[in-house]
Amino acid sequence: MGAAAFGGGILSGASGAEAAEAAEAAEAADVARDGAFVPAVVVGTGYGAAVTALRLAEAGERVLMLEMGRWWDRPGADGRVFCGMLDPDRRSSWFRTRTAAPLGSFLWLDVVDRNIEPYAGVLDRVDFGSMAVYAGRGVGGGSLVNGGMAVAPRRDYLQRVLPRVDAAEMYRRYFPRARAMLRVNGIDRTWFEGTEWYRYSRVAREQAARAGLRSVFLDNVYDFRHMRREADGTAPRSALAGELIYGNNHGRMSLDKTYLAAALRTGRVTIAPLHRAKSLRRRRAGGYVLTVERSDETGRRTAVKEIGCRRLFLGAGSLGTTELLLRARETGALPDLGPEIGRGWGPNGNVMAARANHGTDPTGCHQSTVPALGLDDWDDPRHPVFAEVTPVPAGTETWISLYIAITRNPERGTFVYDRATDRMGLRWTRDQNRPAVDAARSFFDRVNRANRTDYRYDLFGPRAKAFADDFTYHPLGGCVLGRATDSYGRIPGHPGLYVTDGSLVPGSLGVNPFLTITALAERNIERIVRQDVLPASGR
Ligand code: FAE
């Protein structure tokens, strides 16, 4: 995909995926060579990073993006780029010997996960004791693996969590910009009401309504027109073929098809995949030097490089960005980084829960993997909950209603750097998730009472458990806007060093975060280009 933007000249006389791959690798290796100096480096290729790279390039800057994961643009031996959720192989997971699906069991049996060969797969699960964080790995970051739900937060809540951000301006200017760029679209309501693929959502809606709970449709970046063609049999199936958290072979408008494609079209952006930024320090002549490890897809380190830049934008996600900054502070490379680095982290109150329906309420053998419906009880003064109805695409009837609930958990965790292991840990105890579980319990108890149903206790591991509160899809914080950074992501006292991803959001947003991360990055980079980049370049 990136090859054309990297220079068709290299491609002349060659054809096919191999030539494209070679051209891509050659260009990335050249720009990202040891000792190189580039005006701007962006670490990561997720939402914040992709917005930043595009807008810098449009302002005339040359940009190098470093991504620890691989490009997901070449089919494997089976002709598919990604594997499905029901037949996961090494492409599913980031260097694991066994997959680690969020729904880990069925009837308490370990029948979901598979043994796999360690590989630079697309979904990572980072375990921190009592909390695990799922994250996408590859060019496009979380956009390769997430549920695609593009939801703007409540205005009052956004104002509360990010008081330095003008909420009115976000809704007027940056959310619409982000939605347009991300190709957000909505499901056709008539089709939704009639199709077997969303029976599971309609059942959950009815049951929620009996408990007096309101449901809302959720916009998505999965192309719903494509999905309808999947259902008609006129397009290859992806959402309707059990593909989602290990990537979609069709239909998903991930960042490599939107922001990153636009960034590459400028001709000023190079993406270096399988390049992991390990550490950073100041450059004597100004700017920063990154130590970068290049690996192959089996994890073998093939090079260690030093790359200099005038401006460094950290878009490695809540975990990646915070780890880089903590390491820099604690090893003395950037000793003046403030005490707020590492603080203000939260899992967005994520709790997963499942209910067992009556035999008269089947949820369907055929379930689209793309969620389209949410249950909104955010106005509950004691236990605000926004719960999304998620599928169980087992290919057989399960009578299960599954939800990912977003709750308002005020607890925050702190990241710490461990010098002995050179790794980052998270201070977060199981107890800190109690407010989230209490809220989820209060919400789903209501649904169960109204429908005379009960929880499923067999889906989240070997012990009977109604709520999965030990993992999150939505890591937020670690370098909070207005505390660890100024109001636009600049790190105080460190000219040319910026944060541009989910680590800016302090632990809770009330809805799924990528639309906000994208819009916030649009807001911040607009200001940074105007105040920092253009004046310095004389453009
Ligand atoms: P992110 O997208 O995580 O990108 C960071 C990138 O940096 C990744 O590509 C990393 O591989 C790379 N990286 C990290 N460290 C380094 C390093 N040292 N050197 C080089 N590269 C590095 O960051 N959100 C929604 O809004 N709606 C959903 O439906 C939704 N569903 C989700 C489902 C799943 C299974 C998961 C895992 C997440 C979901 N999310 C959802 C969350 C969403 O994907 C996440 O908030 C964003 O991806 C975070 O964006 P960032 O720009 O912070």
Short mmCIF file of C-alpha atoms and ligand atoms in Angstrom, two decimals, residues 43-48 66-68 134-138 141-142 145-149 245 275-277 315-317 320 473-474 501-502 512-514 517, ligand 1:
data_model
loop_
_atom_site.label_atom_id
_atom_site.label_comp_id
_atom_site.label_asym_id
_atom_site.label_seq_id
_atom_site.Cartn_x
_atom_site.Cartn_y
_atom_site.Cartn_z
CA VAL A 43 6.33 7.42 17.01
CA GLY A 44 3.40 5.08 16.32
CA THR A 45 0.81 4.96 13.55
CA GLY A 46 -2.43 4.96 15.58
CA TYR A 47 -5.02 7.75 15.65
CA GLY A 48 -3.05 10.58 17.23
CA LEU A 66 8.16 4.60 13.39
CA GLU A 67 5.85 1.65 14.01
CA MET A 68 6.80 -1.42 16.03
CA TYR A 134 -5.40 -4.87 24.70
CA ALA A 135 -3.82 -2.82 21.91
CA GLY A 136 -3.36 -3.00 18.16
CA ARG A 137 0.10 -3.57 16.68
CA GLY A 138 0.81 -2.66 13.10
CA GLY A 141 -2.50 0.84 15.53
CA GLY A 142 -5.81 0.24 17.27
CA VAL A 145 -8.39 -4.45 15.67
CA ASN A 146 -11.02 -2.32 17.35
CA GLY A 147 -14.80 -2.47 17.14
CA GLY A 148 -14.86 0.62 14.93
CA MET A 149 -17.47 2.37 17.12
CA ILE A 245 -10.32 -8.22 16.81
CA HIS A 275 10.80 -0.19 14.03
CA ARG A 276 10.40 0.17 17.77
CA ALA A 277 11.48 3.40 19.45
CA GLY A 315 1.79 8.77 19.36
CA ALA A 316 2.64 5.31 20.66
CA GLY A 317 -0.61 5.02 22.63
CA GLY A 320 3.91 3.21 24.54
CA TYR A 473 -9.73 -2.05 25.48
CA HIS A 474 -9.54 1.66 26.32
CA ASP A 501 -2.50 10.14 21.61
CA GLY A 502 -4.75 8.54 24.19
CA ASN A 512 -15.20 4.63 23.27
CA PRO A 513 -12.22 6.86 22.80
CA PHE A 514 -10.83 6.89 19.25
CA ILE A 517 -8.35 11.00 20.40
P1 FAE B 1 -2.94 3.34 19.22
O1 FAE B 1 -4.05 3.28 18.24
O2 FAE B 1 -2.85 2.28 20.26
O3 FAE B 1 -1.58 3.37 18.39
C1 FAE B 1 -0.32 3.32 18.97
C2 FAE B 1 0.64 2.70 17.97
O4 FAE B 1 1.97 2.89 18.42
C3 FAE B 1 0.45 1.19 17.77
O5 FAE B 1 0.41 0.92 16.41
C4 FAE B 1 1.70 0.60 18.42
O6 FAE B 1 2.12 -0.60 17.81
C5 FAE B 1 2.72 1.70 18.23
N1 FAE B 1 3.80 1.71 19.22
C6 FAE B 1 3.69 1.57 20.55
N2 FAE B 1 4.90 1.69 21.16
C7 FAE B 1 5.80 1.95 20.14
C8 FAE B 1 7.20 2.16 20.11
N3 FAE B 1 7.93 2.20 21.24
N4 FAE B 1 7.79 2.34 18.92
C9 FAE B 1 7.06 2.31 17.77
N5 FAE B 1 5.72 2.09 17.74
C10 FAE B 1 5.10 1.93 18.92
O7 FAE B 1 -2.89 4.73 19.98
N6 FAE B 1 -12.13 2.56 20.55
C11 FAE B 1 -13.22 3.12 20.01
O8 FAE B 1 -13.33 4.35 20.00
N7 FAE B 1 -14.21 2.33 19.47
C12 FAE B 1 -14.15 0.98 19.49
O9 FAE B 1 -15.05 0.30 18.99
C13 FAE B 1 -13.03 0.37 20.09
N8 FAE B 1 -12.92 -0.98 20.18
C14 FAE B 1 -11.75 -1.54 20.61
C15 FAE B 1 -11.60 -2.93 20.54
C16 FAE B 1 -10.37 -3.50 20.84
C17 FAE B 1 -10.19 -4.98 20.77
C18 FAE B 1 -9.27 -2.67 21.22
C19 FAE B 1 -7.92 -3.26 21.53
C20 FAE B 1 -9.43 -1.30 21.30
C21 FAE B 1 -10.66 -0.73 21.01
N9 FAE B 1 -10.84 0.65 21.04
C22 FAE B 1 -11.99 1.22 20.57
C23 FAE B 1 -9.79 1.55 21.57
C24 FAE B 1 -9.03 2.28 20.47
O10 FAE B 1 -8.58 1.39 19.50
C25 FAE B 1 -7.87 3.05 21.12
O11 FAE B 1 -8.42 3.95 22.06
C26 FAE B 1 -7.04 3.80 20.12
O12 FAE B 1 -6.48 2.93 19.16
C27 FAE B 1 -5.92 4.57 20.82
O13 FAE B 1 -5.33 5.42 19.88
P2 FAE B 1 -3.88 5.99 20.09
O14 FAE B 1 -3.60 6.96 19.02
O15 FAE B 1 -3.74 6.44 21.50
#
